[in-house]
């Protein structure tokens, strides 16, 4: 998968997750993809201060991204 295809697939995954985050008053932005295996995102709005945002990041965001882009090893939240 090319870097461009990878970025499109990660964006598709985030688009799938976004409505759930927006329902809770938050959102997510793609910051970067490093070495085609580490995705850096930024949880914003209510998600940035939510006490379970790490669980959301791992069990929701990372799992969905890996469904679209299996070569991704991890997803990291970058604090604002």
mmCIF file with all atom_site columns, N, CA and C in Angstrom:
data_model
loop_
_atom_site.group_PDB
_atom_site.id
_atom_site.type_symbol
_atom_site.label_atom_id
_atom_site.label_alt_id
_atom_site.label_comp_id
_atom_site.label_asym_id
_atom_site.label_entity_id
_atom_site.label_seq_id
_atom_site.pdbx_PDB_ins_code
_atom_site.Cartn_x
_atom_site.Cartn_y
_atom_site.Cartn_z
_atom_site.occupancy
_atom_site.B_iso_or_equiv
_atom_site.pdbx_formal_charge
_atom_site.auth_seq_id
_atom_site.auth_comp_id
_atom_site.auth_asym_id
_atom_site.auth_atom_id
_atom_site.pdbx_PDB_model_num
ATOM 1   N N  . UNK A 1 1  ? 0.856   -1.180 0.000  1.00 0.00 ? 1  UNK A N  1
ATOM 2   C CA . UNK A 1 1  ? 0.000   0.000  0.000  1.00 0.00 ? 1  UNK A CA 1
ATOM 3   C C  . UNK A 1 1  ? 0.898   1.238  0.000  1.00 0.00 ? 1  UNK A C  1
ATOM 4   N N  . UNK A 1 2  ? 0.628   2.147  -0.930 1.00 0.00 ? 2  UNK A N  1
ATOM 5   C CA . UNK A 1 2  ? 1.433   3.369  -1.005 1.00 0.00 ? 2  UNK A CA 1
ATOM 6   C C  . UNK A 1 2  ? 1.107   4.279  0.176  1.00 0.00 ? 2  UNK A C  1
ATOM 7   N N  . UNK A 1 3  ? 1.980   5.243  0.408  1.00 0.00 ? 3  UNK A N  1
ATOM 8   C CA . UNK A 1 3  ? 1.770   6.195  1.496  1.00 0.00 ? 3  UNK A CA 1
ATOM 9   C C  . UNK A 1 3  ? 0.466   6.959  1.290  1.00 0.00 ? 3  UNK A C  1
ATOM 10  N N  . UNK A 1 4  ? 0.175   7.301  0.044  1.00 0.00 ? 4  UNK A N  1
ATOM 11  C CA . UNK A 1 4  ? -1.066  8.021  -0.258 1.00 0.00 ? 4  UNK A CA 1
ATOM 12  C C  . UNK A 1 4  ? -2.296  7.148  0.043  1.00 0.00 ? 4  UNK A C  1
ATOM 13  N N  . UNK A 1 5  ? -2.245  5.879  -0.362 1.00 0.00 ? 5  UNK A N  1
ATOM 14  C CA . UNK A 1 5  ? -3.351  4.952  -0.076 1.00 0.00 ? 5  UNK A CA 1
ATOM 15  C C  . UNK A 1 5  ? -3.511  4.752  1.429  1.00 0.00 ? 5  UNK A C  1
ATOM 16  N N  . UNK A 1 6  ? -2.399  4.663  2.115  1.00 0.00 ? 6  UNK A N  1
ATOM 17  C CA . UNK A 1 6  ? -2.428  4.488  3.563  1.00 0.00 ? 6  UNK A CA 1
ATOM 18  C C  . UNK A 1 6  ? -3.125  5.674  4.223  1.00 0.00 ? 6  UNK A C  1
ATOM 19  N N  . UNK A 1 7  ? -2.768  6.876  3.812  1.00 0.00 ? 7  UNK A N  1
ATOM 20  C CA . UNK A 1 7  ? -3.390  8.070  4.381  1.00 0.00 ? 7  UNK A CA 1
ATOM 21  C C  . UNK A 1 7  ? -4.898  8.076  4.114  1.00 0.00 ? 7  UNK A C  1
ATOM 22  N N  . UNK A 1 8  ? -5.301  7.717  2.898  1.00 0.00 ? 8  UNK A N  1
ATOM 23  C CA . UNK A 1 8  ? -6.729  7.671  2.568  1.00 0.00 ? 8  UNK A CA 1
ATOM 24  C C  . UNK A 1 8  ? -7.451  6.648  3.435  1.00 0.00 ? 8  UNK A C  1
ATOM 25  N N  . UNK A 1 9  ? -6.836  5.486  3.656  1.00 0.00 ? 9  UNK A N  1
ATOM 26  C CA . UNK A 1 9  ? -7.467  4.449  4.472  1.00 0.00 ? 9  UNK A CA 1
ATOM 27  C C  . UNK A 1 9  ? -7.580  4.874  5.928  1.00 0.00 ? 9  UNK A C  1
ATOM 28  N N  . UNK A 1 10 ? -6.562  5.555  6.440  1.00 0.00 ? 10 UNK A N  1
ATOM 29  C CA . UNK A 1 10 ? -6.619  6.042  7.820  1.00 0.00 ? 10 UNK A CA 1
ATOM 30  C C  . UNK A 1 10 ? -7.730  7.085  7.937  1.00 0.00 ? 10 UNK A C  1
ATOM 31  N N  . UNK A 1 11 ? -7.845  7.959  6.955  1.00 0.00 ? 11 UNK A N  1
ATOM 32  C CA . UNK A 1 11 ? -8.915  8.967  6.967  1.00 0.00 ? 11 UNK A CA 1
ATOM 33  C C  . UNK A 1 11 ? -10.296 8.304  6.917  1.00 0.00 ? 11 UNK A C  1
ATOM 34  N N  . UNK A 1 12 ? -10.430 7.221  6.125  1.00 0.00 ? 12 UNK A N  1
ATOM 35  C CA . UNK A 1 12 ? -11.699 6.487  6.081  1.00 0.00 ? 12 UNK A CA 1
ATOM 36  C C  . UNK A 1 12 ? -12.041 5.932  7.457  1.00 0.00 ? 12 UNK A C  1
ATOM 37  N N  . UNK A 1 13 ? -11.036 5.388  8.130  1.00 0.00 ? 13 UNK A N  1
ATOM 38  C CA . UNK A 1 13 ? -11.249 4.844  9.477  1.00 0.00 ? 13 UNK A CA 1
ATOM 39  C C  . UNK A 1 13 ? -11.692 5.950  10.428 1.00 0.00 ? 13 UNK A C  1
ATOM 40  N N  . UNK A 1 14 ? -11.024 7.099  10.364 1.00 0.00 ? 14 UNK A N  1
ATOM 41  C CA . UNK A 1 14 ? -11.390 8.210  11.246 1.00 0.00 ? 14 UNK A CA 1
ATOM 42  C C  . UNK A 1 14 ? -12.794 8.715  10.934 1.00 0.00 ? 14 UNK A C  1
ATOM 43  N N  . UNK A 1 15 ? -13.169 8.699  9.653  1.00 0.00 ? 15 UNK A N  1
ATOM 44  C CA . UNK A 1 15 ? -14.525 9.122  9.280  1.00 0.00 ? 15 UNK A CA 1
ATOM 45  C C  . UNK A 1 15 ? -15.571 8.168  9.856  1.00 0.00 ? 15 UNK A C  1
ATOM 46  N N  . UNK A 1 16 ? -15.207 6.900  10.006 1.00 0.00 ? 16 UNK A N  1
ATOM 47  C CA . UNK A 1 16 ? -16.124 5.916  10.602 1.00 0.00 ? 16 UNK A CA 1
ATOM 48  C C  . UNK A 1 16 ? -16.293 6.164  12.105 1.00 0.00 ? 16 UNK A C  1
ATOM 49  N N  . UNK A 1 17 ? -15.238 6.607  12.757 1.00 0.00 ? 17 UNK A N  1
ATOM 50  C CA . UNK A 1 17 ? -15.233 6.813  14.211 1.00 0.00 ? 17 UNK A CA 1
ATOM 51  C C  . UNK A 1 17 ? -15.825 8.170  14.594 1.00 0.00 ? 17 UNK A C  1
ATOM 52  N N  . UNK A 1 18 ? -15.596 9.158  13.759 1.00 0.00 ? 18 UNK A N  1
ATOM 53  C CA . UNK A 1 18 ? -15.957 10.544 14.063 1.00 0.00 ? 18 UNK A CA 1
ATOM 54  C C  . UNK A 1 18 ? -17.383 10.754 14.586 1.00 0.00 ? 18 UNK A C  1
ATOM 55  N N  . UNK A 1 19 ? -18.415 10.151 13.967 1.00 0.00 ? 19 UNK A N  1
ATOM 56  C CA . UNK A 1 19 ? -19.778 10.398 14.475 1.00 0.00 ? 19 UNK A CA 1
ATOM 57  C C  . UNK A 1 19 ? -19.961 10.007 15.945 1.00 0.00 ? 19 UNK A C  1
ATOM 58  N N  . UNK A 1 20 ? -19.294 8.946  16.379 1.00 0.00 ? 20 UNK A N  1
ATOM 59  C CA . UNK A 1 20 ? -19.401 8.524  17.777 1.00 0.00 ? 20 UNK A CA 1
ATOM 60  C C  . UNK A 1 20 ? -18.739 9.542  18.709 1.00 0.00 ? 20 UNK A C  1
ATOM 61  N N  . UNK A 1 21 ? -17.594 10.058 18.283 1.00 0.00 ? 21 UNK A N  1
ATOM 62  C CA . UNK A 1 21 ? -16.893 11.058 19.087 1.00 0.00 ? 21 UNK A CA 1
ATOM 63  C C  . UNK A 1 21 ? -17.696 12.366 19.118 1.00 0.00 ? 21 UNK A C  1
ATOM 64  N N  . UNK A 1 22 ? -18.260 12.734 17.973 1.00 0.00 ? 22 UNK A N  1
ATOM 65  C CA . UNK A 1 22 ? -19.027 13.976 17.893 1.00 0.00 ? 22 UNK A CA 1
ATOM 66  C C  . UNK A 1 22 ? -20.295 13.907 18.744 1.00 0.00 ? 22 UNK A C  1
ATOM 67  N N  . UNK A 1 23 ? -20.884 12.720 18.862 1.00 0.00 ? 23 UNK A N  1
ATOM 68  C CA . UNK A 1 23 ? -22.059 12.554 19.725 1.00 0.00 ? 23 UNK A CA 1
ATOM 69  C C  . UNK A 1 23 ? -21.740 12.887 21.176 1.00 0.00 ? 23 UNK A C  1
ATOM 70  N N  . UNK A 1 24 ? -20.473 12.695 21.560 1.00 0.00 ? 24 UNK A N  1
ATOM 71  C CA . UNK A 1 24 ? -20.042 12.983 22.929 1.00 0.00 ? 24 UNK A CA 1
ATOM 72  C C  . UNK A 1 24 ? -19.389 14.356 23.043 1.00 0.00 ? 24 UNK A C  1
ATOM 73  N N  . UNK A 1 25 ? -19.473 15.169 21.987 1.00 0.00 ? 25 UNK A N  1
ATOM 74  C CA . UNK A 1 25 ? -18.930 16.521 22.031 1.00 0.00 ? 25 UNK A CA 1
ATOM 75  C C  . UNK A 1 25 ? -17.454 16.620 21.696 1.00 0.00 ? 25 UNK A C  1
ATOM 76  N N  . UNK A 1 26 ? -16.912 15.597 21.051 1.00 0.00 ? 26 UNK A N  1
ATOM 77  C CA . UNK A 1 26 ? -15.489 15.611 20.705 1.00 0.00 ? 26 UNK A CA 1
ATOM 78  C C  . UNK A 1 26 ? -15.265 15.392 19.225 1.00 0.00 ? 26 UNK A C  1
ATOM 79  N N  . UNK A 1 27 ? -14.007 15.163 18.886 1.00 0.00 ? 27 UNK A N  1
ATOM 80  C CA . UNK A 1 27 ? -13.629 14.882 17.506 1.00 0.00 ? 27 UNK A CA 1
ATOM 81  C C  . UNK A 1 27 ? -12.196 14.377 17.507 1.00 0.00 ? 27 UNK A C  1
ATOM 82  N N  . UNK A 1 28 ? -11.693 14.051 16.321 1.00 0.00 ? 28 UNK A N  1
ATOM 83  C CA . UNK A 1 28 ? -10.322 13.556 16.195 1.00 0.00 ? 28 UNK A CA 1
ATOM 84  C C  . UNK A 1 28 ? -9.729  14.095 14.907 1.00 0.00 ? 28 UNK A C  1
ATOM 85  N N  . UNK A 1 29 ? -8.462  14.477 14.964 1.00 0.00 ? 29 UNK A N  1
ATOM 86  C CA . UNK A 1 29 ? -7.736  14.961 13.790 1.00 0.00 ? 29 UNK A CA 1
ATOM 87  C C  . UNK A 1 29 ? -6.521  14.081 13.547 1.00 0.00 ? 29 UNK A C  1
ATOM 88  N N  . UNK A 1 30 ? -6.254  13.813 12.278 1.00 0.00 ? 30 UNK A N  1
ATOM 89  C CA . UNK A 1 30 ? -5.031  13.102 11.905 1.00 0.00 ? 30 UNK A CA 1
ATOM 90  C C  . UNK A 1 30 ? -3.898  14.114 11.882 1.00 0.00 ? 30 UNK A C  1
ATOM 91  N N  . UNK A 1 31 ? -2.845  13.843 12.644 1.00 0.00 ? 31 UNK A N  1
ATOM 92  C CA . UNK A 1 31 ? -1.684  14.736 12.687 1.00 0.00 ? 31 UNK A CA 1
ATOM 93  C C  . UNK A 1 31 ? -0.605  14.248 11.720 1.00 0.00 ? 31 UNK A C  1
ATOM 94  N N  . UNK A 1 32 ? -0.262  12.951 11.803 1.00 0.00 ? 32 UNK A N  1
ATOM 95  C CA . UNK A 1 32 ? 0.796   12.421 10.951 1.00 0.00 ? 32 UNK A CA 1
ATOM 96  C C  . UNK A 1 32 ? 0.758   10.897 10.947 1.00 0.00 ? 32 UNK A C  1
ATOM 97  N N  . UNK A 1 33 ? 1.401   10.332 9.918  1.00 0.00 ? 33 UNK A N  1
ATOM 98  C CA . UNK A 1 33 ? 1.650   8.896  9.875  1.00 0.00 ? 33 UNK A CA 1
ATOM 99  C C  . UNK A 1 33 ? 3.157   8.760  9.706  1.00 0.00 ? 33 UNK A C  1
ATOM 100 N N  . UNK A 1 34 ? 3.808   8.118  10.680 1.00 0.00 ? 34 UNK A N  1
ATOM 101 C CA . UNK A 1 34 ? 5.258   7.993  10.654 1.00 0.00 ? 34 UNK A CA 1
ATOM 102 C C  . UNK A 1 34 ? 5.678   6.587  10.252 1.00 0.00 ? 34 UNK A C  1
ATOM 103 N N  . UNK A 1 35 ? 6.606   6.517  9.313  1.00 0.00 ? 35 UNK A N  1
ATOM 104 C CA . UNK A 1 35 ? 7.168   5.244  8.854  1.00 0.00 ? 35 UNK A CA 1
ATOM 105 C C  . UNK A 1 35 ? 6.102   4.249  8.408  1.00 0.00 ? 35 UNK A C  1
ATOM 106 N N  . UNK A 1 36 ? 4.966   4.745  7.964  1.00 0.00 ? 36 UNK A N  1
ATOM 107 C CA . UNK A 1 36 ? 3.844   3.912  7.521  1.00 0.00 ? 36 UNK A CA 1
ATOM 108 C C  . UNK A 1 36 ? 3.391   2.904  8.575  1.00 0.00 ? 36 UNK A C  1
ATOM 109 N N  . UNK A 1 37 ? 3.667   3.200  9.868  1.00 0.00 ? 37 UNK A N  1
ATOM 110 C CA . UNK A 1 37 ? 3.213   2.264  10.902 1.00 0.00 ? 37 UNK A CA 1
ATOM 111 C C  . UNK A 1 37 ? 2.752   2.900  12.208 1.00 0.00 ? 37 UNK A C  1
ATOM 112 N N  . UNK A 1 38 ? 3.014   4.175  12.423 1.00 0.00 ? 38 UNK A N  1
ATOM 113 C CA . UNK A 1 38 ? 2.556   4.851  13.639 1.00 0.00 ? 38 UNK A CA 1
ATOM 114 C C  . UNK A 1 38 ? 1.682   6.041  13.239 1.00 0.00 ? 38 UNK A C  1
ATOM 115 N N  . UNK A 1 39 ? 0.443   6.026  13.715 1.00 0.00 ? 39 UNK A N  1
ATOM 116 C CA . UNK A 1 39 ? -0.492  7.108  13.418 1.00 0.00 ? 39 UNK A CA 1
ATOM 117 C C  . UNK A 1 39 ? -0.554  8.037  14.621 1.00 0.00 ? 39 UNK A C  1
ATOM 118 N N  . UNK A 1 40 ? -0.368  9.325  14.360 1.00 0.00 ? 40 UNK A N  1
ATOM 119 C CA . UNK A 1 40 ? -0.488  10.331 15.417 1.00 0.00 ? 40 UNK A CA 1
ATOM 120 C C  . UNK A 1 40 ? -1.774  11.102 15.186 1.00 0.00 ? 40 UNK A C  1
ATOM 121 N N  . UNK A 1 41 ? -2.598  11.140 16.216 1.00 0.00 ? 41 UNK A N  1
ATOM 122 C CA . UNK A 1 41 ? -3.879  11.832 16.142 1.00 0.00 ? 41 UNK A CA 1
ATOM 123 C C  . UNK A 1 41 ? -3.983  12.809 17.292 1.00 0.00 ? 41 UNK A C  1
ATOM 124 N N  . UNK A 1 42 ? -4.972  13.675 17.217 1.00 0.00 ? 42 UNK A N  1
ATOM 125 C CA . UNK A 1 42 ? -5.250  14.581 18.318 1.00 0.00 ? 42 UNK A CA 1
ATOM 126 C C  . UNK A 1 42 ? -6.741  14.507 18.628 1.00 0.00 ? 42 UNK A C  1
ATOM 127 N N  . UNK A 1 43 ? -7.042  14.064 19.844 1.00 0.00 ? 43 UNK A N  1
ATOM 128 C CA . UNK A 1 43 ? -8.417  14.061 20.317 1.00 0.00 ? 43 UNK A CA 1
ATOM 129 C C  . UNK A 1 43 ? -8.739  15.480 20.752 1.00 0.00 ? 43 UNK A C  1
ATOM 130 N N  . UNK A 1 44 ? -9.884  16.007 20.290 1.00 0.00 ? 44 UNK A N  1
ATOM 131 C CA . UNK A 1 44 ? -10.228 17.400 20.591 1.00 0.00 ? 44 UNK A CA 1
ATOM 132 C C  . UNK A 1 44 ? -11.633 17.489 21.187 1.00 0.00 ? 44 UNK A C  1
ATOM 133 N N  . UNK A 1 45 ? -11.954 18.663 21.685 1.00 0.00 ? 45 UNK A N  1
ATOM 134 C CA . UNK A 1 45 ? -13.255 18.875 22.309 1.00 0.00 ? 45 UNK A CA 1
ATOM 135 C C  . UNK A 1 45 ? -13.366 18.077 23.593 1.00 0.00 ? 45 UNK A C  1
ATOM 136 N N  . UNK A 1 46 ? -14.527 17.516 23.834 1.00 0.00 ? 46 UNK A N  1
ATOM 137 C CA . UNK A 1 46 ? -14.762 16.753 25.059 1.00 0.00 ? 46 UNK A CA 1
ATOM 138 C C  . UNK A 1 46 ? -13.834 15.539 25.151 1.00 0.00 ? 46 UNK A C  1
ATOM 139 N N  . UNK A 1 47 ? -13.382 15.018 24.013 1.00 0.00 ? 47 UNK A N  1
ATOM 140 C CA . UNK A 1 47 ? -12.517 13.829 24.019 1.00 0.00 ? 47 UNK A CA 1
ATOM 141 C C  . UNK A 1 47 ? -11.145 14.105 24.639 1.00 0.00 ? 47 UNK A C  1
ATOM 142 N N  . UNK A 1 48 ? -10.673 15.345 24.545 1.00 0.00 ? 48 UNK A N  1
ATOM 143 C CA . UNK A 1 48 ? -9.332  15.642 25.050 1.00 0.00 ? 48 UNK A CA 1
ATOM 144 C C  . UNK A 1 48 ? -9.248  15.550 26.565 1.00 0.00 ? 48 UNK A C  1
ATOM 145 N N  . UNK A 1 49 ? -10.364 15.806 27.253 1.00 0.00 ? 49 UNK A N  1
ATOM 146 C CA . UNK A 1 49 ? -10.332 15.772 28.711 1.00 0.00 ? 49 UNK A CA 1
ATOM 147 C C  . UNK A 1 49 ? -11.094 14.574 29.294 1.00 0.00 ? 49 UNK A C  1
ATOM 148 N N  . UNK A 1 50 ? -11.583 13.697 28.428 1.00 0.00 ? 50 UNK A N  1
ATOM 149 C CA . UNK A 1 50 ? -12.360 12.547 28.887 1.00 0.00 ? 50 UNK A CA 1
ATOM 150 C C  . UNK A 1 50 ? -11.466 11.562 29.635 1.00 0.00 ? 50 UNK A C  1
ATOM 151 N N  . UNK A 1 51 ? -11.974 11.036 30.731 1.00 0.00 ? 51 UNK A N  1
ATOM 152 C CA . UNK A 1 51 ? -11.174 10.119 31.555 1.00 0.00 ? 51 UNK A CA 1
ATOM 153 C C  . UNK A 1 51 ? -10.939 8.772  30.889 1.00 0.00 ? 51 UNK A C  1
ATOM 154 N N  . UNK A 1 52 ? -11.725 8.420  29.895 1.00 0.00 ? 52 UNK A N  1
ATOM 155 C CA . UNK A 1 52 ? -11.538 7.126  29.226 1.00 0.00 ? 52 UNK A CA 1
ATOM 156 C C  . UNK A 1 52 ? -10.986 7.287  27.803 1.00 0.00 ? 52 UNK A C  1
ATOM 157 N N  . UNK A 1 53 ? -10.346 8.424  27.511 1.00 0.00 ? 53 UNK A N  1
ATOM 158 C CA . UNK A 1 53 ? -9.893  8.642  26.142 1.00 0.00 ? 53 UNK A CA 1
ATOM 159 C C  . UNK A 1 53 ? -8.808  7.664  25.708 1.00 0.00 ? 53 UNK A C  1
ATOM 160 N N  . UNK A 1 54 ? -7.980  7.159  26.635 1.00 0.00 ? 54 UNK A N  1
ATOM 161 C CA . UNK A 1 54 ? -6.976  6.162  26.249 1.00 0.00 ? 54 UNK A CA 1
ATOM 162 C C  . UNK A 1 54 ? -7.634  4.845  25.855 1.00 0.00 ? 54 UNK A C  1
ATOM 163 N N  . UNK A 1 55 ? -8.720  4.488  26.546 1.00 0.00 ? 55 UNK A N  1
ATOM 164 C CA . UNK A 1 55 ? -9.451  3.287  26.184 1.00 0.00 ? 55 UNK A CA 1
ATOM 165 C C  . UNK A 1 55 ? -10.102 3.477  24.811 1.00 0.00 ? 55 UNK A C  1
ATOM 166 N N  . UNK A 1 56 ? -10.683 4.641  24.578 1.00 0.00 ? 56 UNK A N  1
ATOM 167 C CA . UNK A 1 56 ? -11.282 4.952  23.277 1.00 0.00 ? 56 UNK A CA 1
ATOM 168 C C  . UNK A 1 56 ? -10.223 4.886  22.190 1.00 0.00 ? 56 UNK A C  1
ATOM 169 N N  . UNK A 1 57 ? -9.043  5.424  22.477 1.00 0.00 ? 57 UNK A N  1
ATOM 170 C CA . UNK A 1 57 ? -7.962  5.451  21.504 1.00 0.00 ? 57 UNK A CA 1
ATOM 171 C C  . UNK A 1 57 ? -7.553  4.038  21.128 1.00 0.00 ? 57 UNK A C  1
ATOM 172 N N  . UNK A 1 58 ? -7.368  3.162  22.110 1.00 0.00 ? 58 UNK A N  1
ATOM 173 C CA . UNK A 1 58 ? -6.889  1.802  21.837 1.00 0.00 ? 58 UNK A CA 1
ATOM 174 C C  . UNK A 1 58 ? -7.983  0.883  21.321 1.00 0.00 ? 58 UNK A C  1
ATOM 175 N N  . UNK A 1 59 ? -9.119  0.845  22.000 1.00 0.00 ? 59 UNK A N  1
ATOM 176 C CA . UNK A 1 59 ? -10.139 -0.135 21.625 1.00 0.00 ? 59 UNK A CA 1
ATOM 177 C C  . UNK A 1 59 ? -11.028 0.338  20.483 1.00 0.00 ? 59 UNK A C  1
ATOM 178 N N  . UNK A 1 60 ? -11.134 1.636  20.282 1.00 0.00 ? 60 UNK A N  1
ATOM 179 C CA . UNK A 1 60 ? -11.976 2.154  19.207 1.00 0.00 ? 60 UNK A CA 1
ATOM 180 C C  . UNK A 1 60 ? -11.180 2.625  18.013 1.00 0.00 ? 60 UNK A C  1
ATOM 181 N N  . UNK A 1 61 ? -10.371 3.632  18.231 1.00 0.00 ? 61 UNK A N  1
ATOM 182 C CA . UNK A 1 61 ? -9.637  4.272  17.131 1.00 0.00 ? 61 UNK A CA 1
ATOM 183 C C  . UNK A 1 61 ? -8.601  3.332  16.530 1.00 0.00 ? 61 UNK A C  1
ATOM 184 N N  . UNK A 1 62 ? -7.720  2.780  17.368 1.00 0.00 ? 62 UNK A N  1
ATOM 185 C CA . UNK A 1 62 ? -6.645  1.927  16.847 1.00 0.00 ? 62 UNK A CA 1
ATOM 186 C C  . UNK A 1 62 ? -7.209  0.688  16.152 1.00 0.00 ? 62 UNK A C  1
ATOM 187 N N  . UNK A 1 63 ? -8.213  0.072  16.755 1.00 0.00 ? 63 UNK A N  1
ATOM 188 C CA . UNK A 1 63 ? -8.805  -1.130 16.172 1.00 0.00 ? 63 UNK A CA 1
ATOM 189 C C  . UNK A 1 63 ? -9.424  -0.825 14.802 1.00 0.00 ? 63 UNK A C  1
ATOM 190 N N  . UNK A 1 64 ? -10.111 0.300  14.689 1.00 0.00 ? 64 UNK A N  1
ATOM 191 C CA . UNK A 1 64 ? -10.747 0.667  13.419 1.00 0.00 ? 64 UNK A CA 1
ATOM 192 C C  . UNK A 1 64 ? -9.696  1.008  12.368 1.00 0.00 ? 64 UNK A C  1
ATOM 193 N N  . UNK A 1 65 ? -8.662  1.733  12.755 1.00 0.00 ? 65 UNK A N  1
ATOM 194 C CA . UNK A 1 65 ? -7.597  2.072  11.801 1.00 0.00 ? 65 UNK A CA 1
ATOM 195 C C  . UNK A 1 65 ? -6.924  0.801  11.297 1.00 0.00 ? 65 UNK A C  1
ATOM 196 N N  . UNK A 1 66 ? -6.651  -0.152 12.182 1.00 0.00 ? 66 UNK A N  1
ATOM 197 C CA . UNK A 1 66 ? -6.000  -1.399 11.771 1.00 0.00 ? 66 UNK A CA 1
ATOM 198 C C  . UNK A 1 66 ? -6.880  -2.218 10.828 1.00 0.00 ? 66 UNK A C  1
ATOM 199 N N  . UNK A 1 67 ? -8.187  -2.061 10.931 1.00 0.00 ? 67 UNK A N  1
ATOM 200 C CA . UNK A 1 67 ? -9.114  -2.743 10.018 1.00 0.00 ? 67 UNK A CA 1
ATOM 201 C C  . UNK A 1 67 ? -8.901  -2.222 8.591  1.00 0.00 ? 67 UNK A C  1
ATOM 202 N N  . UNK A 1 68 ? -8.694  -0.918 8.454  1.00 0.00 ? 68 UNK A N  1
ATOM 203 C CA . UNK A 1 68 ? -8.490  -0.292 7.150  1.00 0.00 ? 68 UNK A CA 1
ATOM 204 C C  . UNK A 1 68 ? -7.036  -0.346 6.684  1.00 0.00 ? 68 UNK A C  1
ATOM 205 N N  . UNK A 1 69 ? -6.115  -0.369 7.635  1.00 0.00 ? 69 UNK A N  1
ATOM 206 C CA . UNK A 1 69 ? -4.679  -0.324 7.321  1.00 0.00 ? 69 UNK A CA 1
ATOM 207 C C  . UNK A 1 69 ? -3.935  -1.264 8.279  1.00 0.00 ? 69 UNK A C  1
ATOM 208 N N  . UNK A 1 70 ? -3.923  -2.563 7.962  1.00 0.00 ? 70 UNK A N  1
ATOM 209 C CA . UNK A 1 70 ? -3.364  -3.570 8.886  1.00 0.00 ? 70 UNK A CA 1
ATOM 210 C C  . UNK A 1 70 ? -1.890  -3.370 9.257  1.00 0.00 ? 70 UNK A C  1
ATOM 211 N N  . UNK A 1 71 ? -1.133  -2.650 8.432  1.00 0.00 ? 71 UNK A N  1
ATOM 212 C CA . UNK A 1 71 ? 0.287   -2.476 8.751  1.00 0.00 ? 71 UNK A CA 1
ATOM 213 C C  . UNK A 1 71 ? 0.533   -1.476 9.873  1.00 0.00 ? 71 UNK A C  1
ATOM 214 N N  . UNK A 1 72 ? -0.483  -0.738 10.282 1.00 0.00 ? 72 UNK A N  1
ATOM 215 C CA . UNK A 1 72 ? -0.325  0.225  11.373 1.00 0.00 ? 72 UNK A CA 1
ATOM 216 C C  . UNK A 1 72 ? -0.068  -0.541 12.659 1.00 0.00 ? 72 UNK A C  1
ATOM 217 N N  . UNK A 1 73 ? 0.986   -0.137 13.376 1.00 0.00 ? 73 UNK A N  1
ATOM 218 C CA . UNK A 1 73 ? 1.372   -0.813 14.617 1.00 0.00 ? 73 UNK A CA 1
ATOM 219 C C  . UNK A 1 73 ? 0.747   -0.172 15.845 1.00 0.00 ? 73 UNK A C  1
ATOM 220 N N  . UNK A 1 74 ? 0.630   1.165  15.836 1.00 0.00 ? 74 UNK A N  1
ATOM 221 C CA . UNK A 1 74 ? 0.072   1.837  17.006 1.00 0.00 ? 74 UNK A CA 1
ATOM 222 C C  . UNK A 1 74 ? -0.498  3.198  16.625 1.00 0.00 ? 74 UNK A C  1
ATOM 223 N N  . UNK A 1 75 ? -1.360  3.683  17.514 1.00 0.00 ? 75 UNK A N  1
ATOM 224 C CA . UNK A 1 75 ? -1.964  5.004  17.367 1.00 0.00 ? 75 UNK A CA 1
ATOM 225 C C  . UNK A 1 75 ? -1.656  5.782  18.639 1.00 0.00 ? 75 UNK A C  1
ATOM 226 N N  . UNK A 1 76 ? -1.144  6.992  18.474 1.00 0.00 ? 76 UNK A N  1
ATOM 227 C CA . UNK A 1 76 ? -0.721  7.814  19.598 1.00 0.00 ? 76 UNK A CA 1
ATOM 228 C C  . UNK A 1 76 ? -1.497  9.122  19.580 1.00 0.00 ? 76 UNK A C  1
ATOM 229 N N  . UNK A 1 77 ? -1.991  9.519  20.751 1.00 0.00 ? 77 UNK A N  1
ATOM 230 C CA . UNK A 1 77 ? -2.669  10.814 20.876 1.00 0.00 ? 77 UNK A CA 1
ATOM 231 C C  . UNK A 1 77 ? -1.640  11.886 21.206 1.00 0.00 ? 77 UNK A C  1
ATOM 232 N N  . UNK A 1 78 ? -1.646  12.954 20.430 1.00 0.00 ? 78 UNK A N  1
ATOM 233 C CA . UNK A 1 78 ? -0.772  14.105 20.664 1.00 0.00 ? 78 UNK A CA 1
ATOM 234 C C  . UNK A 1 78 ? -1.582  15.139 21.423 1.00 0.00 ? 78 UNK A C  1
ATOM 235 N N  . UNK A 1 79 ? -1.134  15.504 22.601 1.00 0.00 ? 79 UNK A N  1
ATOM 236 C CA . UNK A 1 79 ? -1.860  16.489 23.423 1.00 0.00 ? 79 UNK A CA 1
ATOM 237 C C  . UNK A 1 79 ? -1.802  17.860 22.767 1.00 0.00 ? 79 UNK A C  1
ATOM 238 N N  . UNK A 1 80 ? -2.880  18.608 22.918 1.00 0.00 ? 80 UNK A N  1
ATOM 239 C CA . UNK A 1 80 ? -2.942  19.960 22.325 1.00 0.00 ? 80 UNK A CA 1
ATOM 240 C C  . UNK A 1 80 ? -2.017  20.906 23.068 1.00 0.00 ? 80 UNK A C  1
#
